[in-house]
PDB file of C-alpha atoms in Angstrom:
ATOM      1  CA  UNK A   1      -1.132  -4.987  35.899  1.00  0.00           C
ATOM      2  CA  UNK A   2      -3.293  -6.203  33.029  1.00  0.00           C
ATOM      3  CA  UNK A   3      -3.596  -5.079  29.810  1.00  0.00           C
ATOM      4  CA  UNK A   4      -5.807  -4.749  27.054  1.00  0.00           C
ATOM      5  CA  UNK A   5      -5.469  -6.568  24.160  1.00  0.00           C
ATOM      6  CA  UNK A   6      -4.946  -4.277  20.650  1.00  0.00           C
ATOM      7  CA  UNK A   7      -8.157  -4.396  18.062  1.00  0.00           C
ATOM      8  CA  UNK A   8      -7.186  -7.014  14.990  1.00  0.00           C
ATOM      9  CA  UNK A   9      -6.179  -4.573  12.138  1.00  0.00           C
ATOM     10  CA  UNK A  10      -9.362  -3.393  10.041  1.00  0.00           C
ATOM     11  CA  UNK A  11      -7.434  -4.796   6.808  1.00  0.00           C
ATOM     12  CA  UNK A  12      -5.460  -7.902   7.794  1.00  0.00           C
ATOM     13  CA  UNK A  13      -1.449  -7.337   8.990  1.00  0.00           C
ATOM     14  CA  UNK A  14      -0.012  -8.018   5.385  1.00  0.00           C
ATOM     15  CA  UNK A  15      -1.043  -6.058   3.067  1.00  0.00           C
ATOM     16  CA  UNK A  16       0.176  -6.193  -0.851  1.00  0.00           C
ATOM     17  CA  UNK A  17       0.452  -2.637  -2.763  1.00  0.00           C
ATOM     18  CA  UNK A  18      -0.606  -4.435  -5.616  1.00  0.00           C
ATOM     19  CA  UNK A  19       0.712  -3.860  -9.370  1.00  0.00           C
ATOM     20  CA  UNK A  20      -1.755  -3.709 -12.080  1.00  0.00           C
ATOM     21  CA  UNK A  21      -0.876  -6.129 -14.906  1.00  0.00           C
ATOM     22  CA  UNK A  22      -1.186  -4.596 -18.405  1.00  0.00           C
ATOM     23  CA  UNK A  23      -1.196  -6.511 -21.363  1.00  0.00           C
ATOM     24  CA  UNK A  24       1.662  -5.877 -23.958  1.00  0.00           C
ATOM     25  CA  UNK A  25      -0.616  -3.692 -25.999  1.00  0.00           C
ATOM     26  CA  UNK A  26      -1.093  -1.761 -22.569  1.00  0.00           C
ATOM     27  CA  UNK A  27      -4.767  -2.741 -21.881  1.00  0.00           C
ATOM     28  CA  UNK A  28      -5.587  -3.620 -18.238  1.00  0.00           C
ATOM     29  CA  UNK A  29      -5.094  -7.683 -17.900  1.00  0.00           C
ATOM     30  CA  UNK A  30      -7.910  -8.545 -16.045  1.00  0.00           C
ATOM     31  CA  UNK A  31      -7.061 -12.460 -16.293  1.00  0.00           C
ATOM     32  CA  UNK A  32      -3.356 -11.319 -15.289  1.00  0.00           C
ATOM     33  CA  UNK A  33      -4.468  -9.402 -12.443  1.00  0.00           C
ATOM     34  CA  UNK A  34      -6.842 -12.240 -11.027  1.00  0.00           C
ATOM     35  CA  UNK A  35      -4.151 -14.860 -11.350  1.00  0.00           C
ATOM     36  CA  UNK A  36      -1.642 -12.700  -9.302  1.00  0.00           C
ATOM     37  CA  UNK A  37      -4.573 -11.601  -6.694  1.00  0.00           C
ATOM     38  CA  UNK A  38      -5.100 -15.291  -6.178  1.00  0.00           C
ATOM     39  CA  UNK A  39      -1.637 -15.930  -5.673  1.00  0.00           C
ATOM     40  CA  UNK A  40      -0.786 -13.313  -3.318  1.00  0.00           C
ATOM     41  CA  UNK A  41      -3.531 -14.240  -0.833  1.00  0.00           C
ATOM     42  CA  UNK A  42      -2.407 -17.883  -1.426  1.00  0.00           C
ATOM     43  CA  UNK A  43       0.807 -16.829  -0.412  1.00  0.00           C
ATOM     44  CA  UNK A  44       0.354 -14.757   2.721  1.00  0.00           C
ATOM     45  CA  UNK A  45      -1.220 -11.453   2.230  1.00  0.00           C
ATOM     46  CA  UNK A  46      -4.378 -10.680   4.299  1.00  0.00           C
ATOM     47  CA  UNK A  47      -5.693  -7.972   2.370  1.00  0.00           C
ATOM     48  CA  UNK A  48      -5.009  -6.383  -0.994  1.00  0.00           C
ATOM     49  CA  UNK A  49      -4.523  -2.735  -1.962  1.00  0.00           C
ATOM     50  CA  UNK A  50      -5.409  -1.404  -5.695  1.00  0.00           C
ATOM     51  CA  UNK A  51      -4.913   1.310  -7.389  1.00  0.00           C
ATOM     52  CA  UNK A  52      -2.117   3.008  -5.277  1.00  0.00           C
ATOM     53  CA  UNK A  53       1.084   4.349  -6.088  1.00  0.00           C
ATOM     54  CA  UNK A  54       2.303   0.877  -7.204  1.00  0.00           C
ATOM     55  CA  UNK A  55      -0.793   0.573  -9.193  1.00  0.00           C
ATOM     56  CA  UNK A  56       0.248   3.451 -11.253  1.00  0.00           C
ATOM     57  CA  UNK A  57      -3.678   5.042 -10.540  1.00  0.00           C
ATOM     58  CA  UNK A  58      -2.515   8.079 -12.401  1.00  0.00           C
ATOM     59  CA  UNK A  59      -2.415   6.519 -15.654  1.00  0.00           C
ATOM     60  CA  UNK A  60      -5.646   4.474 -15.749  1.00  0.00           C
ATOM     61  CA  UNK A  61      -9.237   5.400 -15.932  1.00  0.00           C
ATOM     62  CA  UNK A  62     -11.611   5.313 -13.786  1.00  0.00           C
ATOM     63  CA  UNK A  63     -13.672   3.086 -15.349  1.00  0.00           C
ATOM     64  CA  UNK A  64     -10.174   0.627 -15.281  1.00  0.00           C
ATOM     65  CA  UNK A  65     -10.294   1.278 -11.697  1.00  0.00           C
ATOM     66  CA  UNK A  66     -13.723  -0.002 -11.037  1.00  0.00           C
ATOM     67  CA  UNK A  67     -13.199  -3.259 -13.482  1.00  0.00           C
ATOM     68  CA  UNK A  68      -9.984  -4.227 -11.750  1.00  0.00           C
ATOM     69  CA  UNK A  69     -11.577  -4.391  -8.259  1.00  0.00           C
ATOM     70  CA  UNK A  70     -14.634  -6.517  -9.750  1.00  0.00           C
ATOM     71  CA  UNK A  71     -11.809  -8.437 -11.081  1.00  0.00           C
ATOM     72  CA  UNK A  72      -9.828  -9.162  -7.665  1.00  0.00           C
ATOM     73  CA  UNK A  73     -12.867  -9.480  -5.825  1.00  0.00           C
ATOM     74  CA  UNK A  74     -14.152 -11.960  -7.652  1.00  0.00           C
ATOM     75  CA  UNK A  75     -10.186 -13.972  -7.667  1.00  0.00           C
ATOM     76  CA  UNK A  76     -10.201 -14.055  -3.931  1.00  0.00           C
ATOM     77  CA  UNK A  77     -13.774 -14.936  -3.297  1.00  0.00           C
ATOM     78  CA  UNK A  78     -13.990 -13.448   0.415  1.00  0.00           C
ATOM     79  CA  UNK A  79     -10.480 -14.476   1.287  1.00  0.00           C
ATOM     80  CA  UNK A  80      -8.638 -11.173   2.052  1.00  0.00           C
ATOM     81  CA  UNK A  81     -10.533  -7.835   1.795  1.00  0.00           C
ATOM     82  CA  UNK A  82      -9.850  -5.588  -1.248  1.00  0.00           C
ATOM     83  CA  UNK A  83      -8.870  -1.959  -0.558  1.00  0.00           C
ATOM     84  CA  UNK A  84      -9.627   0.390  -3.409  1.00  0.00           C
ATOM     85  CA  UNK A  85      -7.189   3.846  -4.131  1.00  0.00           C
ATOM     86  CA  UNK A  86      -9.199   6.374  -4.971  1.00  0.00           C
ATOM     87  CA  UNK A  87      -7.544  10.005  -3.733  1.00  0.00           C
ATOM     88  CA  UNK A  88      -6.733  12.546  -6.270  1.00  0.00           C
ATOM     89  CA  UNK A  89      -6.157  15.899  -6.491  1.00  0.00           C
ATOM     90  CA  UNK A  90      -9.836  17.125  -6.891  1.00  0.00           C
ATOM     91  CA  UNK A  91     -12.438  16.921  -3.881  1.00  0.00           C
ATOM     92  CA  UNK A  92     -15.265  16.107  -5.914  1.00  0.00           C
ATOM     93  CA  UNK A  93     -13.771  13.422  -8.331  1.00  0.00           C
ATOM     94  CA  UNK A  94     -12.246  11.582  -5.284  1.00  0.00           C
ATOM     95  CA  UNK A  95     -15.367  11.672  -4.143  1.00  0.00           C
ATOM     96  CA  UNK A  96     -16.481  10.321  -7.611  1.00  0.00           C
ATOM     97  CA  UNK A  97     -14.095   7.360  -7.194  1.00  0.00           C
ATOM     98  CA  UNK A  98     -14.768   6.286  -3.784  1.00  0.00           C
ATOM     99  CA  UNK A  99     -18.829   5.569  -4.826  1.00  0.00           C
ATOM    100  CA  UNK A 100     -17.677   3.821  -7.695  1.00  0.00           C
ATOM    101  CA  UNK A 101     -15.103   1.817  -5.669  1.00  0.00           C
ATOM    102  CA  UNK A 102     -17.923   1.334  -3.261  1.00  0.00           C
ATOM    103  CA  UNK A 103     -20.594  -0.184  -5.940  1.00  0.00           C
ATOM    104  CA  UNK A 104     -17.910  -2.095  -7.179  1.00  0.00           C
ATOM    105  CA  UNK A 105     -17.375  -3.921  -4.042  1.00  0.00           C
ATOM    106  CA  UNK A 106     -14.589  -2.733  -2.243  1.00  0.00           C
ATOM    107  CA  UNK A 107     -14.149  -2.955   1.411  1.00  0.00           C
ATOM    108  CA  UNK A 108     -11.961  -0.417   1.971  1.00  0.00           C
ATOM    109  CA  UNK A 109     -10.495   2.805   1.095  1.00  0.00           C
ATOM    110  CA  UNK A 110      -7.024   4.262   0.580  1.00  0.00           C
ATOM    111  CA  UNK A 111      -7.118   8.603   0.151  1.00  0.00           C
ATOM    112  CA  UNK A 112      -4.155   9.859  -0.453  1.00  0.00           C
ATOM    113  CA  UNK A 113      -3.613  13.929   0.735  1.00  0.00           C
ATOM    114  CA  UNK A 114      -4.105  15.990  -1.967  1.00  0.00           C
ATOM    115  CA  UNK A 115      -1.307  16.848  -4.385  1.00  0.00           C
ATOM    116  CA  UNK A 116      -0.070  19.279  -6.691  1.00  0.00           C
ATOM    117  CA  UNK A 117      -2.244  22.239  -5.322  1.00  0.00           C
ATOM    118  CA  UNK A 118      -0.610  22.105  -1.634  1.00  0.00           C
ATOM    119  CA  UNK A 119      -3.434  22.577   0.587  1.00  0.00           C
ATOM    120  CA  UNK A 120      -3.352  23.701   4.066  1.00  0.00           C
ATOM    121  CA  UNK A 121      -4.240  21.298   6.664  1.00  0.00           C
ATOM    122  CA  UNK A 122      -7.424  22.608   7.412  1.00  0.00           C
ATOM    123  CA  UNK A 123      -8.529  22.017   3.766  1.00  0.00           C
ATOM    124  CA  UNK A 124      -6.560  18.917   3.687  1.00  0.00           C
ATOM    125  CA  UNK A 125      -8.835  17.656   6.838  1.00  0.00           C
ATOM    126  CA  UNK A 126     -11.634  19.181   4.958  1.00  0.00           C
ATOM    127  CA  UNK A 127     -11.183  16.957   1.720  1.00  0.00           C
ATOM    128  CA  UNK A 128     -10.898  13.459   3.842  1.00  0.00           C
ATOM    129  CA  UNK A 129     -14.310  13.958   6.186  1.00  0.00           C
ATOM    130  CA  UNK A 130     -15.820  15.272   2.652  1.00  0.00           C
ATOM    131  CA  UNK A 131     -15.055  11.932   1.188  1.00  0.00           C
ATOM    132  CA  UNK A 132     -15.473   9.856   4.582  1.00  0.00           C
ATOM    133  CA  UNK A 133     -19.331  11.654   4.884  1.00  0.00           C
ATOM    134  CA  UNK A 134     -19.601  10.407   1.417  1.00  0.00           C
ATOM    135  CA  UNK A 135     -18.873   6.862   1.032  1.00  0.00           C
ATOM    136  CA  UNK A 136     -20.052   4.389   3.402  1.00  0.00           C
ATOM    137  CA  UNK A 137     -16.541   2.451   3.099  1.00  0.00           C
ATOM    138  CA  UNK A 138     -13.759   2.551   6.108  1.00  0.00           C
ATOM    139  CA  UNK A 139     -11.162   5.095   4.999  1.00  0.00           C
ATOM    140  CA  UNK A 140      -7.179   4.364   4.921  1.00  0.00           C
ATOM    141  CA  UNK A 141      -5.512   7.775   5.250  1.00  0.00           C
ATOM    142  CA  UNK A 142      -1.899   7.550   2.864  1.00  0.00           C
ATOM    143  CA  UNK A 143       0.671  10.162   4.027  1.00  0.00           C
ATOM    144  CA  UNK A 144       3.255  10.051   1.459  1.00  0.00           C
ATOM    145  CA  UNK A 145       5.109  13.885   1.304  1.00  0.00           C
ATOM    146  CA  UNK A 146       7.464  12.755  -0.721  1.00  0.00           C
ATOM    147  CA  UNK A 147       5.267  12.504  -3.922  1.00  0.00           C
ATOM    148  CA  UNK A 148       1.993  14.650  -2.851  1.00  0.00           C
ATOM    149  CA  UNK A 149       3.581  18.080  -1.299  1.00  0.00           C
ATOM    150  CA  UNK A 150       1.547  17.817   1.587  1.00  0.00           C
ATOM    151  CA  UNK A 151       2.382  16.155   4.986  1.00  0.00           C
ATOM    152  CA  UNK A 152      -0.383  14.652   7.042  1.00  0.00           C
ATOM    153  CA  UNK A 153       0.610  16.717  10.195  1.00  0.00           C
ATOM    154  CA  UNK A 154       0.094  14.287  13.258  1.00  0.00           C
ATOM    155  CA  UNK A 155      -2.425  16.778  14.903  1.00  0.00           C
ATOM    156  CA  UNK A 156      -4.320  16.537  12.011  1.00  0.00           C
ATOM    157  CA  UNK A 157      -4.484  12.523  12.044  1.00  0.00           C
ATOM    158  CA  UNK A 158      -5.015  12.871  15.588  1.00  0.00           C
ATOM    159  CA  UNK A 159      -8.373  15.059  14.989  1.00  0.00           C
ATOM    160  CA  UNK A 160      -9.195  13.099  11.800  1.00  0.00           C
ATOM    161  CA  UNK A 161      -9.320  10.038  14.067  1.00  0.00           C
ATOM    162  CA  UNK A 162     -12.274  10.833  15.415  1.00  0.00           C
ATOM    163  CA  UNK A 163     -14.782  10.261  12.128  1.00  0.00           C
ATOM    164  CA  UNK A 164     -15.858   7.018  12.511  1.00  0.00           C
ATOM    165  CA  UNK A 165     -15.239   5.711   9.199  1.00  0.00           C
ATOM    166  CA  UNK A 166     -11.576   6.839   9.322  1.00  0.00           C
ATOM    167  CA  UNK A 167      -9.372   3.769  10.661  1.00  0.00           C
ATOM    168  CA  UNK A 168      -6.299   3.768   9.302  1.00  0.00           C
ATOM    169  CA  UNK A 169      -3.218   4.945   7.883  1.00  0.00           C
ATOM    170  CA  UNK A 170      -0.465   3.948   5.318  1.00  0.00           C
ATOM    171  CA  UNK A 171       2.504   5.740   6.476  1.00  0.00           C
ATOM    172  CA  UNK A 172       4.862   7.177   3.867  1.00  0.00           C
ATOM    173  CA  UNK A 173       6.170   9.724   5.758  1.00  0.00           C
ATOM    174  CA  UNK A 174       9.367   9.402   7.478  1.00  0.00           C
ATOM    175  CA  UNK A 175       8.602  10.546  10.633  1.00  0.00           C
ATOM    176  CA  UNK A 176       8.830   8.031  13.295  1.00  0.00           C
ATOM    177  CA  UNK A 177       8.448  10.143  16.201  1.00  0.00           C
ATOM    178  CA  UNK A 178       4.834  11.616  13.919  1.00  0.00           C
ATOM    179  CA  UNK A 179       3.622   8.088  13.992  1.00  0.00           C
ATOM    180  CA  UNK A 180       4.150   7.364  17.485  1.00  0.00           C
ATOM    181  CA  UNK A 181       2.529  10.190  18.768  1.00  0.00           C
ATOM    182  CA  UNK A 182      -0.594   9.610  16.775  1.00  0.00           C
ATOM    183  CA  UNK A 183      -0.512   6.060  17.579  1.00  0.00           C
ATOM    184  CA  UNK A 184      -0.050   7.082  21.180  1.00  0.00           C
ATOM    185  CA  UNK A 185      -3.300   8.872  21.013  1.00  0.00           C
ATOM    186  CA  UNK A 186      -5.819   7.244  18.683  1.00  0.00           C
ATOM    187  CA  UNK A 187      -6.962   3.877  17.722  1.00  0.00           C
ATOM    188  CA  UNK A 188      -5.791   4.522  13.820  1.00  0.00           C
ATOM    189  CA  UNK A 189      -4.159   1.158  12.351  1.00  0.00           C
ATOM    190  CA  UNK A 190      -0.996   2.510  11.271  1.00  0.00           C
ATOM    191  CA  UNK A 191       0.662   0.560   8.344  1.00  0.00           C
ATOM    192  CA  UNK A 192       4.259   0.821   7.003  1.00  0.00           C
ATOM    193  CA  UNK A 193       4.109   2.128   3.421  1.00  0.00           C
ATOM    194  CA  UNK A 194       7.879   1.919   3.065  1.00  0.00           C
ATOM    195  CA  UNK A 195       9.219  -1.710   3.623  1.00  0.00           C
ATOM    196  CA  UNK A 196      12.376  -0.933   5.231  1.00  0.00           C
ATOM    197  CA  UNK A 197       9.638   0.344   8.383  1.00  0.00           C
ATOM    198  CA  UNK A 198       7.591  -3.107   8.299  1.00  0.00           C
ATOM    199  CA  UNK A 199       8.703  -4.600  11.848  1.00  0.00           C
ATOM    200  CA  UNK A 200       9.809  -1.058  13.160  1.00  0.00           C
ATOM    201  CA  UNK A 201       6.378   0.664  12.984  1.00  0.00           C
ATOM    202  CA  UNK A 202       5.230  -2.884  13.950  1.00  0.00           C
ATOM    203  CA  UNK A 203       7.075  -3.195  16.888  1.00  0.00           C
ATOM    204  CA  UNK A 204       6.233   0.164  18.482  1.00  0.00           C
ATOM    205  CA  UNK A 205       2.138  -1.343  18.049  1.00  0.00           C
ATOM    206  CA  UNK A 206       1.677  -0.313  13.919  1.00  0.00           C
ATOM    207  CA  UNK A 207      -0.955  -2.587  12.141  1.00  0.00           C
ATOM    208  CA  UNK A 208       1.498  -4.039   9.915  1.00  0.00           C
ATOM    209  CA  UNK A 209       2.401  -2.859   6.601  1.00  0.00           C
ATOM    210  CA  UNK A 210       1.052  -2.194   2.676  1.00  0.00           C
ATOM    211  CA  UNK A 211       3.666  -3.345   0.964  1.00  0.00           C
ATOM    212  CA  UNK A 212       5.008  -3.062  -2.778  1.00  0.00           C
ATOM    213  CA  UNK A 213       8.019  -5.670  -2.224  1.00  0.00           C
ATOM    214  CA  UNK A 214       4.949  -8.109  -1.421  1.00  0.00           C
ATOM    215  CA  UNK A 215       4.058  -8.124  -4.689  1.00  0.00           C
ATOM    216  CA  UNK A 216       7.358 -10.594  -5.050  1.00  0.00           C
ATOM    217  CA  UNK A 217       7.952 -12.248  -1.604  1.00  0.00           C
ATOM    218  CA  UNK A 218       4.601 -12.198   0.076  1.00  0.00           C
ATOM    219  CA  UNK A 219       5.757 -15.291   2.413  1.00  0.00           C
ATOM    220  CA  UNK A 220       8.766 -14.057   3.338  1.00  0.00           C
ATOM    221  CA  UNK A 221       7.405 -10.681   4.239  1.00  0.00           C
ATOM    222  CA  UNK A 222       5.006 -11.961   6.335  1.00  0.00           C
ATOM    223  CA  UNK A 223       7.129 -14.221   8.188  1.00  0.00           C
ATOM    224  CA  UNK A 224       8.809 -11.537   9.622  1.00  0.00           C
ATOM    225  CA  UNK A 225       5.813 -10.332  11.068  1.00  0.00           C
ATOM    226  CA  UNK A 226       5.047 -14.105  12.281  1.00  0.00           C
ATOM    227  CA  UNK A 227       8.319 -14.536  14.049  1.00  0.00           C
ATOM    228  CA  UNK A 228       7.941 -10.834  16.302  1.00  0.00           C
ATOM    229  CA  UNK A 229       4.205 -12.374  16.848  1.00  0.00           C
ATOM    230  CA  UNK A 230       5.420 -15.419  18.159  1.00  0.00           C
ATOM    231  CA  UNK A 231       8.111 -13.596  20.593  1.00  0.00           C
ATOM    232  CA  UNK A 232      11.145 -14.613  18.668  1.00  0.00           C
ATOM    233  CA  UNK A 233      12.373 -11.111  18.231  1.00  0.00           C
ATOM    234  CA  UNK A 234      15.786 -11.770  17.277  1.00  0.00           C
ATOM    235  CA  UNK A 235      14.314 -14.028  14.169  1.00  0.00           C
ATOM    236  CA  UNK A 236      12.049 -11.346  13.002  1.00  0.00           C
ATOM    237  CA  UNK A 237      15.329  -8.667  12.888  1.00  0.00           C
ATOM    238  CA  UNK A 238      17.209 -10.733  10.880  1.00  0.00           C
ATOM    239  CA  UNK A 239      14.749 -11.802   8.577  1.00  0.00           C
ATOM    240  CA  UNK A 240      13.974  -8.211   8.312  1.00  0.00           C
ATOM    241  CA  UNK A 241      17.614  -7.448   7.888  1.00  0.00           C
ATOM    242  CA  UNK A 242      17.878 -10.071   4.952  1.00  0.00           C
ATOM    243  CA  UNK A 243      15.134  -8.347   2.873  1.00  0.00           C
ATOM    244  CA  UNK A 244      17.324  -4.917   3.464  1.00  0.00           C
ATOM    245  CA  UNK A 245      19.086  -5.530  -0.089  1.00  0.00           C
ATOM    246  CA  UNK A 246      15.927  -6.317  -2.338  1.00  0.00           C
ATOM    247  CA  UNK A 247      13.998  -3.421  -0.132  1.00  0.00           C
ATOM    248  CA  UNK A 248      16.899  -1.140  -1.006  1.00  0.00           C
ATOM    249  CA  UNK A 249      16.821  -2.395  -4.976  1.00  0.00           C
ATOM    250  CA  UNK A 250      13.475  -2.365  -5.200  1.00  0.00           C
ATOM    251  CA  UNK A 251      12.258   0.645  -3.283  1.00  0.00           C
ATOM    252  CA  UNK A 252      15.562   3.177  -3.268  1.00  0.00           C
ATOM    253  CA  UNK A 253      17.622   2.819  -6.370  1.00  0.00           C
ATOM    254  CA  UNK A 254      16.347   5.614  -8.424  1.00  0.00           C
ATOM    255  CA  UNK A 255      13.323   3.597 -10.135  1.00  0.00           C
ATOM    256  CA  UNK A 256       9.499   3.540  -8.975  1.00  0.00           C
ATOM    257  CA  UNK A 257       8.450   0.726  -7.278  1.00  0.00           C
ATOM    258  CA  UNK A 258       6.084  -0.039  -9.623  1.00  0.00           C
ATOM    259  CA  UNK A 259       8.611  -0.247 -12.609  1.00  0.00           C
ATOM    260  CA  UNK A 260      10.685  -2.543 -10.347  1.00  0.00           C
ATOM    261  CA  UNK A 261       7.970  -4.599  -9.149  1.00  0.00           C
ATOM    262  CA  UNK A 262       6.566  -5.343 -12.707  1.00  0.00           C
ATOM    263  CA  UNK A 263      10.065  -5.867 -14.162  1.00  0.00           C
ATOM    264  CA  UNK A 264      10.837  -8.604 -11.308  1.00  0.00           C
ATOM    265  CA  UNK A 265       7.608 -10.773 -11.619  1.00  0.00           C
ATOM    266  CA  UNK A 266       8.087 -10.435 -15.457  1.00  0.00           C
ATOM    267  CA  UNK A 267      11.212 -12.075 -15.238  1.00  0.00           C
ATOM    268  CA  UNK A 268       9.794 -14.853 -12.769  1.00  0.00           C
ATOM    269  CA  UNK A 269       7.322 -15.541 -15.482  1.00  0.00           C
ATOM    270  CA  UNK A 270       4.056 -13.523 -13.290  1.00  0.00           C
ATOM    271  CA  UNK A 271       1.266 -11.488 -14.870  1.00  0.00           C
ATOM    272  CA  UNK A 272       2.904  -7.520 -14.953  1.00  0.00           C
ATOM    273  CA  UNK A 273       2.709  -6.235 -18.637  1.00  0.00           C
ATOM    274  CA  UNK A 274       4.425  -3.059 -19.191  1.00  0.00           C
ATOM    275  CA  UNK A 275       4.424   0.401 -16.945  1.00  0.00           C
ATOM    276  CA  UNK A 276       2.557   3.029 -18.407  1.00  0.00           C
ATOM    277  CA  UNK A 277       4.523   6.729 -19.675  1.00  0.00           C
ATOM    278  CA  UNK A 278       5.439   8.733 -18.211  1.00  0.00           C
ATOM    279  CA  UNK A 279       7.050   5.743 -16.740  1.00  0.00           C
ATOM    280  CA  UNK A 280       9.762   3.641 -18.651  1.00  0.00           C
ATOM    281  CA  UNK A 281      10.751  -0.079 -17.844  1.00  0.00           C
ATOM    282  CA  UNK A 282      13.962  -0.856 -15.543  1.00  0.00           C
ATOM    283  CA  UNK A 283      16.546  -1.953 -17.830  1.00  0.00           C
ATOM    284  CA  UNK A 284      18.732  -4.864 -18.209  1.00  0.00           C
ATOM    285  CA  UNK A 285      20.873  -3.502 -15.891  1.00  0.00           C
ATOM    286  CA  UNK A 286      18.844  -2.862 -13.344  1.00  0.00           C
ATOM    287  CA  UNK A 287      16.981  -6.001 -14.091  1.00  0.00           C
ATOM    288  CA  UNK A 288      19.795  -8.184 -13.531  1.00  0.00           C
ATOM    289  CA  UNK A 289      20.479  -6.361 -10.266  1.00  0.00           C
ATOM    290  CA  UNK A 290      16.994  -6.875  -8.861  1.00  0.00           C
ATOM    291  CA  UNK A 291      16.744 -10.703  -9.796  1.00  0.00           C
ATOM    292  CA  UNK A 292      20.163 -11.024  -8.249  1.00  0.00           C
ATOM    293  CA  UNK A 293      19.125  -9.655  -5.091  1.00  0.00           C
ATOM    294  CA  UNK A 294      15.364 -11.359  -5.317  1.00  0.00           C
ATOM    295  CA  UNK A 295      17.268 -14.950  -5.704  1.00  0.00           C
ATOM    296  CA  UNK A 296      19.875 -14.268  -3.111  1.00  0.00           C
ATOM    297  CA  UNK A 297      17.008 -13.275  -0.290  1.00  0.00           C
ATOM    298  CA  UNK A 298      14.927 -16.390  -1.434  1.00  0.00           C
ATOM    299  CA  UNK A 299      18.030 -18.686  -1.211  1.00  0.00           C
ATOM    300  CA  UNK A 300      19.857 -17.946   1.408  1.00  0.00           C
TER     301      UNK A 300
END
């Protein structure tokens, strides 16, 4: 029996949730965000991801939005494609965005489900062709419940699948047995958007992952995807299993990930600035608990 090989991921395998650096004063840091774009494709990450969650896109403008992906495009010069957020709670704004991410020079982008007003799925399907008719970008579909109100039911995927310029997904939803059944029946990339699912969702034939803990260990990250690629399985579990503590720290213990994100490549002396409120940096104590854990996974 032969098979046929899987399509290469639209985006790359590892992809980096990236922060966006502030400067102390709390003004974007363009020449902090090019310097850490540069080093996280240096470092391992195919493809880049702005203005997400981790990007905290509720708090800047759009018109920050569209200078920080001129900014990273211009850092990796072609290396790794650049994935622009643009989903919000408003049809026509999103809409807005995702031209504007477009003439900026994005290559991709990530629409997150509509929050706050709780549509049902027929509007929610109705909001992501509107913006896929739109733009003339590939679209990454981000199912995150947890923070929207609104699940990304798998029949919807499974019908969304078949716009053309829909290809992926960035899975935030805790449903396992969701994802495989929409992976079953489409050809969506389906990416891990919670780290502790990287080589699970890979393993059952996900994409690979968007990942905030990237932001600090791209390498290591990666190499768990490396080792399952090469066929050492047992390898790519336990390097998995070794980033369980700093995933847990990071991702689980009470703060966002972009407060912990930015308050771990501050200490390792990398452009982050500040969060902006409503969000409040992680302090000391939590600090020194995330650098523990960050230097005991590099280490060890």
């Amino acid at each position: 029996m032969t098979t046929t090989p899987s399509p290469a991921p639209p985006f790359g395998r590892a992809l980096c949730a990236m922060i966006t650096p502030f400067t102390e004063a709390g003004a974007l840091d363009v020449d902090g965000a090019q310097r850490l774009a540069d080093r996280l494709v240096s470092e391992g990450c195919d493809g880049l991801v702005l203005s997400g969650t981790t990007g905290e896109s509720p708090t800047t403008t759009d018109a920050e939005k569209a200078e920080l992906i001129r900014a990273v495009r211009e850092a990796v010069d072609g290396r790794a494609p650049v994935v622009a957020g643009v989903g919000t709670f408003d049809t026509r704004h999103t809409v807005e965005l995702a031209l504007a991410a477009e003439k900026a020079g994005a290559d991709g982008l990530l629409v997150v489900a509509p929050y706050y007003s709780r549509p049902p799925q027929d509007a929610v399907e109705a909001h992501f062709r509107e913006v896929a008719d739109a733009a003339g970008l590939p679209l990454v579909l981000y199912d995150i419940p947890g923070r929207t109100g609104t699940r990304l039911e798998p029949e919807t995927l499974i019908r969304l699948a078949e716009h053309p310029r829909i290809v992926a997904v960035k899975d935030c939803s805790y449903d396992f047995l969701g994802a495989q059944k929409v992976l079953s029946r489409t050809e969506l990339a389906y990416y891990a958007g919670c780290d502790e699912h990287n080589l699970a969702l890979y393993a059952v034939g996900g994409a690979g992952y968007i990942s905030t803990v990237a932001n600090v260990v791209p390498a290591r990250l990666r190499a768990v995807l490396d080792a399952f690629e090469a066929g050492d399985t047992p390898v790519s579990a336990r390097l998995q299993q070794r980033a369980t503590p700093l995933i847990e720290l990071m991702m689980s213990a009470g703060l966002p990930g972009a407060v912990t994100a930015k308050a771990l490549l501050h200490e390792l002396g990398l452009p982050a600035g500040p969060v902006r409120a409503p969000l409040r940096p992680a302090g000391r104590e939590a600090v020194d608990r995330l650098l523990a854990a960050y230097q005991e996974f590099v280490t060890g």
